[in-house]
C-alpha cells in the first residue's frame, strides 16, 4: 500500500475553440480529473498520484499540450495520506472560528 500522495490543483487557460480535443489529451495523463470547463477557455483540473510524477513535471506536461495558452498550479500537497484526513472528517466539530457568524 502506498502511504504517500501527490495532489495538485491547476487552472488551465485554453483556446476556447478547442476544449473537446484538449479534454481527451488531459484524460490521457495519469491522475488527471477535469472539474470545470468554461466557455471562455478557463479549465480547472486536479492531478492525484502516488508520487510517480513531480507536481512541477505534471504542470510542464499540461503547459506543453496543444491549445494550452497558460497553466498555473494553484495548490499542491505532497505527503502522507494518513495525515491528509481533515480534522472535521474524523467526526469532530468545526472549530468556533470557522462557524457561521464567528468573528476573526
mmCIF file with all atom_site columns, C-alpha atoms in Angstrom:
data_model
loop_
_atom_site.group_PDB
_atom_site.id
_atom_site.type_symbol
_atom_site.label_atom_id
_atom_site.label_alt_id
_atom_site.label_comp_id
_atom_site.label_asym_id
_atom_site.label_entity_id
_atom_site.label_seq_id
_atom_site.pdbx_PDB_ins_code
_atom_site.Cartn_x
_atom_site.Cartn_y
_atom_site.Cartn_z
_atom_site.occupancy
_atom_site.B_iso_or_equiv
_atom_site.pdbx_formal_charge
_atom_site.auth_seq_id
_atom_site.auth_comp_id
_atom_site.auth_asym_id
_atom_site.auth_atom_id
_atom_site.pdbx_PDB_model_num
ATOM 1   C CA . UNK A 1 1   ? 0.000   0.000  0.000   1.00 0.00 ? 1   UNK A CA 1
ATOM 2   C CA . UNK A 1 2   ? 1.308   3.425  -0.920  1.00 0.00 ? 2   UNK A CA 1
ATOM 3   C CA . UNK A 1 3   ? 1.229   5.846  2.023   1.00 0.00 ? 3   UNK A CA 1
ATOM 4   C CA . UNK A 1 4   ? 2.423   8.927  0.197   1.00 0.00 ? 4   UNK A CA 1
ATOM 5   C CA . UNK A 1 5   ? 0.379   11.016 -2.190  1.00 0.00 ? 5   UNK A CA 1
ATOM 6   C CA . UNK A 1 6   ? 0.665   13.954 -4.509  1.00 0.00 ? 6   UNK A CA 1
ATOM 7   C CA . UNK A 1 7   ? -2.373  16.215 -5.071  1.00 0.00 ? 7   UNK A CA 1
ATOM 8   C CA . UNK A 1 8   ? -2.287  19.346 -7.234  1.00 0.00 ? 8   UNK A CA 1
ATOM 9   C CA . UNK A 1 9   ? -4.841  21.848 -8.484  1.00 0.00 ? 9   UNK A CA 1
ATOM 10  C CA . UNK A 1 10  ? -4.171  23.541 -11.829 1.00 0.00 ? 10  UNK A CA 1
ATOM 11  C CA . UNK A 1 11  ? -6.006  26.356 -13.625 1.00 0.00 ? 11  UNK A CA 1
ATOM 12  C CA . UNK A 1 12  ? -5.624  25.951 -17.375 1.00 0.00 ? 12  UNK A CA 1
ATOM 13  C CA . UNK A 1 13  ? -6.398  28.653 -19.956 1.00 0.00 ? 13  UNK A CA 1
ATOM 14  C CA . UNK A 1 14  ? -7.087  27.102 -23.343 1.00 0.00 ? 14  UNK A CA 1
ATOM 15  C CA . UNK A 1 15  ? -8.071  28.294 -26.775 1.00 0.00 ? 15  UNK A CA 1
ATOM 16  C CA . UNK A 1 16  ? -11.895 28.479 -26.428 1.00 0.00 ? 16  UNK A CA 1
ATOM 17  C CA . UNK A 1 17  ? -12.485 26.676 -29.738 1.00 0.00 ? 17  UNK A CA 1
ATOM 18  C CA . UNK A 1 18  ? -10.589 23.529 -28.657 1.00 0.00 ? 18  UNK A CA 1
ATOM 19  C CA . UNK A 1 19  ? -11.977 22.213 -25.334 1.00 0.00 ? 19  UNK A CA 1
ATOM 20  C CA . UNK A 1 20  ? -13.146 18.828 -26.670 1.00 0.00 ? 20  UNK A CA 1
ATOM 21  C CA . UNK A 1 21  ? -9.793  17.840 -28.173 1.00 0.00 ? 21  UNK A CA 1
ATOM 22  C CA . UNK A 1 22  ? -7.905  19.032 -25.112 1.00 0.00 ? 22  UNK A CA 1
ATOM 23  C CA . UNK A 1 23  ? -10.141 17.064 -22.746 1.00 0.00 ? 23  UNK A CA 1
ATOM 24  C CA . UNK A 1 24  ? -9.017  13.882 -24.487 1.00 0.00 ? 24  UNK A CA 1
ATOM 25  C CA . UNK A 1 25  ? -5.355  14.802 -24.157 1.00 0.00 ? 25  UNK A CA 1
ATOM 26  C CA . UNK A 1 26  ? -5.773  15.634 -20.472 1.00 0.00 ? 26  UNK A CA 1
ATOM 27  C CA . UNK A 1 27  ? -7.664  12.391 -19.848 1.00 0.00 ? 27  UNK A CA 1
ATOM 28  C CA . UNK A 1 28  ? -4.652  10.507 -21.207 1.00 0.00 ? 28  UNK A CA 1
ATOM 29  C CA . UNK A 1 29  ? -2.468  11.949 -18.418 1.00 0.00 ? 29  UNK A CA 1
ATOM 30  C CA . UNK A 1 30  ? -2.351  9.741  -15.329 1.00 0.00 ? 30  UNK A CA 1
ATOM 31  C CA . UNK A 1 31  ? -4.382  11.002 -12.362 1.00 0.00 ? 31  UNK A CA 1
ATOM 32  C CA . UNK A 1 32  ? -5.986  13.995 -14.111 1.00 0.00 ? 32  UNK A CA 1
ATOM 33  C CA . UNK A 1 33  ? -9.588  14.905 -13.336 1.00 0.00 ? 33  UNK A CA 1
ATOM 34  C CA . UNK A 1 34  ? -11.347 17.801 -15.081 1.00 0.00 ? 34  UNK A CA 1
ATOM 35  C CA . UNK A 1 35  ? -13.654 19.736 -12.756 1.00 0.00 ? 35  UNK A CA 1
ATOM 36  C CA . UNK A 1 36  ? -14.729 22.806 -14.717 1.00 0.00 ? 36  UNK A CA 1
ATOM 37  C CA . UNK A 1 37  ? -14.580 23.956 -18.327 1.00 0.00 ? 37  UNK A CA 1
ATOM 38  C CA . UNK A 1 38  ? -15.933 27.427 -19.065 1.00 0.00 ? 38  UNK A CA 1
ATOM 39  C CA . UNK A 1 39  ? -16.903 28.815 -22.450 1.00 0.00 ? 39  UNK A CA 1
ATOM 40  C CA . UNK A 1 40  ? -14.184 31.468 -22.183 1.00 0.00 ? 40  UNK A CA 1
ATOM 41  C CA . UNK A 1 41  ? -11.494 28.766 -22.122 1.00 0.00 ? 41  UNK A CA 1
ATOM 42  C CA . UNK A 1 42  ? -10.773 28.505 -18.395 1.00 0.00 ? 42  UNK A CA 1
ATOM 43  C CA . UNK A 1 43  ? -10.489 24.999 -17.009 1.00 0.00 ? 43  UNK A CA 1
ATOM 44  C CA . UNK A 1 44  ? -9.846  23.648 -13.507 1.00 0.00 ? 44  UNK A CA 1
ATOM 45  C CA . UNK A 1 45  ? -8.187  20.258 -13.145 1.00 0.00 ? 45  UNK A CA 1
ATOM 46  C CA . UNK A 1 46  ? -6.768  18.224 -10.311 1.00 0.00 ? 46  UNK A CA 1
ATOM 47  C CA . UNK A 1 47  ? -3.925  15.747 -10.501 1.00 0.00 ? 47  UNK A CA 1
ATOM 48  C CA . UNK A 1 48  ? -3.647  12.925 -7.993  1.00 0.00 ? 48  UNK A CA 1
ATOM 49  C CA . UNK A 1 49  ? -0.982  10.243 -7.956  1.00 0.00 ? 49  UNK A CA 1
ATOM 50  C CA . UNK A 1 50  ? 1.256   8.235  -5.670  1.00 0.00 ? 50  UNK A CA 1
ATOM 51  C CA . UNK A 1 51  ? 4.438   10.268 -6.162  1.00 0.00 ? 51  UNK A CA 1
ATOM 52  C CA . UNK A 1 52  ? 5.103   8.863  -9.625  1.00 0.00 ? 52  UNK A CA 1
ATOM 53  C CA . UNK A 1 53  ? 5.362   12.331 -11.160 1.00 0.00 ? 53  UNK A CA 1
ATOM 54  C CA . UNK A 1 54  ? 6.598   15.524 -9.512  1.00 0.00 ? 54  UNK A CA 1
ATOM 55  C CA . UNK A 1 55  ? 3.995   18.323 -9.473  1.00 0.00 ? 55  UNK A CA 1
ATOM 56  C CA . UNK A 1 56  ? 6.262   20.645 -11.473 1.00 0.00 ? 56  UNK A CA 1
ATOM 57  C CA . UNK A 1 57  ? 6.755   17.957 -14.126 1.00 0.00 ? 57  UNK A CA 1
ATOM 58  C CA . UNK A 1 58  ? 2.999   17.416 -14.466 1.00 0.00 ? 58  UNK A CA 1
ATOM 59  C CA . UNK A 1 59  ? 2.466   21.176 -14.741 1.00 0.00 ? 59  UNK A CA 1
ATOM 60  C CA . UNK A 1 60  ? 5.027   21.286 -17.567 1.00 0.00 ? 60  UNK A CA 1
ATOM 61  C CA . UNK A 1 61  ? 3.223   18.436 -19.339 1.00 0.00 ? 61  UNK A CA 1
ATOM 62  C CA . UNK A 1 62  ? -0.073  20.338 -19.169 1.00 0.00 ? 62  UNK A CA 1
ATOM 63  C CA . UNK A 1 63  ? 1.596   23.583 -20.310 1.00 0.00 ? 63  UNK A CA 1
ATOM 64  C CA . UNK A 1 64  ? 3.076   21.818 -23.341 1.00 0.00 ? 64  UNK A CA 1
ATOM 65  C CA . UNK A 1 65  ? -0.243  20.461 -24.649 1.00 0.00 ? 65  UNK A CA 1
ATOM 66  C CA . UNK A 1 66  ? -1.541  21.979 -27.901 1.00 0.00 ? 66  UNK A CA 1
ATOM 67  C CA . UNK A 1 67  ? -4.013  24.868 -27.481 1.00 0.00 ? 67  UNK A CA 1
ATOM 68  C CA . UNK A 1 68  ? -2.998  25.485 -23.850 1.00 0.00 ? 68  UNK A CA 1
ATOM 69  C CA . UNK A 1 69  ? -2.376  29.209 -23.537 1.00 0.00 ? 69  UNK A CA 1
ATOM 70  C CA . UNK A 1 70  ? -1.247  29.004 -19.900 1.00 0.00 ? 70  UNK A CA 1
ATOM 71  C CA . UNK A 1 71  ? -1.432  26.711 -16.886 1.00 0.00 ? 71  UNK A CA 1
ATOM 72  C CA . UNK A 1 72  ? -0.776  27.683 -13.278 1.00 0.00 ? 72  UNK A CA 1
ATOM 73  C CA . UNK A 1 73  ? -0.567  25.473 -10.223 1.00 0.00 ? 73  UNK A CA 1
ATOM 74  C CA . UNK A 1 74  ? -2.836  26.880 -7.528  1.00 0.00 ? 74  UNK A CA 1
ATOM 75  C CA . UNK A 1 75  ? -2.467  24.103 -4.957  1.00 0.00 ? 75  UNK A CA 1
ATOM 76  C CA . UNK A 1 76  ? -0.009  21.321 -4.253  1.00 0.00 ? 76  UNK A CA 1
ATOM 77  C CA . UNK A 1 77  ? 0.081   18.784 -1.434  1.00 0.00 ? 77  UNK A CA 1
ATOM 78  C CA . UNK A 1 78  ? 2.861   16.243 -1.015  1.00 0.00 ? 78  UNK A CA 1
ATOM 79  C CA . UNK A 1 79  ? 2.721   13.968 1.966   1.00 0.00 ? 79  UNK A CA 1
ATOM 80  C CA . UNK A 1 80  ? 1.154   11.193 3.927   1.00 0.00 ? 80  UNK A CA 1
ATOM 81  C CA . UNK A 1 81  ? -2.349  10.027 3.059   1.00 0.00 ? 81  UNK A CA 1
ATOM 82  C CA . UNK A 1 82  ? -2.947  9.272  6.736   1.00 0.00 ? 82  UNK A CA 1
ATOM 83  C CA . UNK A 1 83  ? -2.196  12.860 7.744   1.00 0.00 ? 83  UNK A CA 1
ATOM 84  C CA . UNK A 1 84  ? -4.297  14.324 4.939   1.00 0.00 ? 84  UNK A CA 1
ATOM 85  C CA . UNK A 1 85  ? -7.649  13.436 6.540   1.00 0.00 ? 85  UNK A CA 1
ATOM 86  C CA . UNK A 1 86  ? -9.049  16.764 7.724   1.00 0.00 ? 86  UNK A CA 1
ATOM 87  C CA . UNK A 1 87  ? -9.989  17.232 11.353  1.00 0.00 ? 87  UNK A CA 1
ATOM 88  C CA . UNK A 1 88  ? -13.728 17.509 10.684  1.00 0.00 ? 88  UNK A CA 1
ATOM 89  C CA . UNK A 1 89  ? -13.811 14.238 8.695   1.00 0.00 ? 89  UNK A CA 1
ATOM 90  C CA . UNK A 1 90  ? -12.867 12.420 11.879  1.00 0.00 ? 90  UNK A CA 1
ATOM 91  C CA . UNK A 1 91  ? -16.268 13.201 13.448  1.00 0.00 ? 91  UNK A CA 1
ATOM 92  C CA . UNK A 1 92  ? -15.146 16.407 15.135  1.00 0.00 ? 92  UNK A CA 1
ATOM 93  C CA . UNK A 1 93  ? -16.979 19.727 15.024  1.00 0.00 ? 93  UNK A CA 1
ATOM 94  C CA . UNK A 1 94  ? -15.616 22.726 13.149  1.00 0.00 ? 94  UNK A CA 1
ATOM 95  C CA . UNK A 1 95  ? -13.579 24.975 15.446  1.00 0.00 ? 95  UNK A CA 1
ATOM 96  C CA . UNK A 1 96  ? -15.581 28.033 16.584  1.00 0.00 ? 96  UNK A CA 1
ATOM 97  C CA . UNK A 1 97  ? -13.537 30.353 14.386  1.00 0.00 ? 97  UNK A CA 1
ATOM 98  C CA . UNK A 1 98  ? -14.998 28.631 11.293  1.00 0.00 ? 98  UNK A CA 1
ATOM 99  C CA . UNK A 1 99  ? -18.630 28.680 12.421  1.00 0.00 ? 99  UNK A CA 1
ATOM 100 C CA . UNK A 1 100 ? -21.048 30.935 10.553  1.00 0.00 ? 100 UNK A CA 1
ATOM 101 C CA . UNK A 1 101 ? -21.050 34.424 12.035  1.00 0.00 ? 101 UNK A CA 1
ATOM 102 C CA . UNK A 1 102 ? -17.865 33.889 14.049  1.00 0.00 ? 102 UNK A CA 1
ATOM 103 C CA . UNK A 1 103 ? -15.517 36.815 14.397  1.00 0.00 ? 103 UNK A CA 1
ATOM 104 C CA . UNK A 1 104 ? -11.866 36.508 13.478  1.00 0.00 ? 104 UNK A CA 1
#
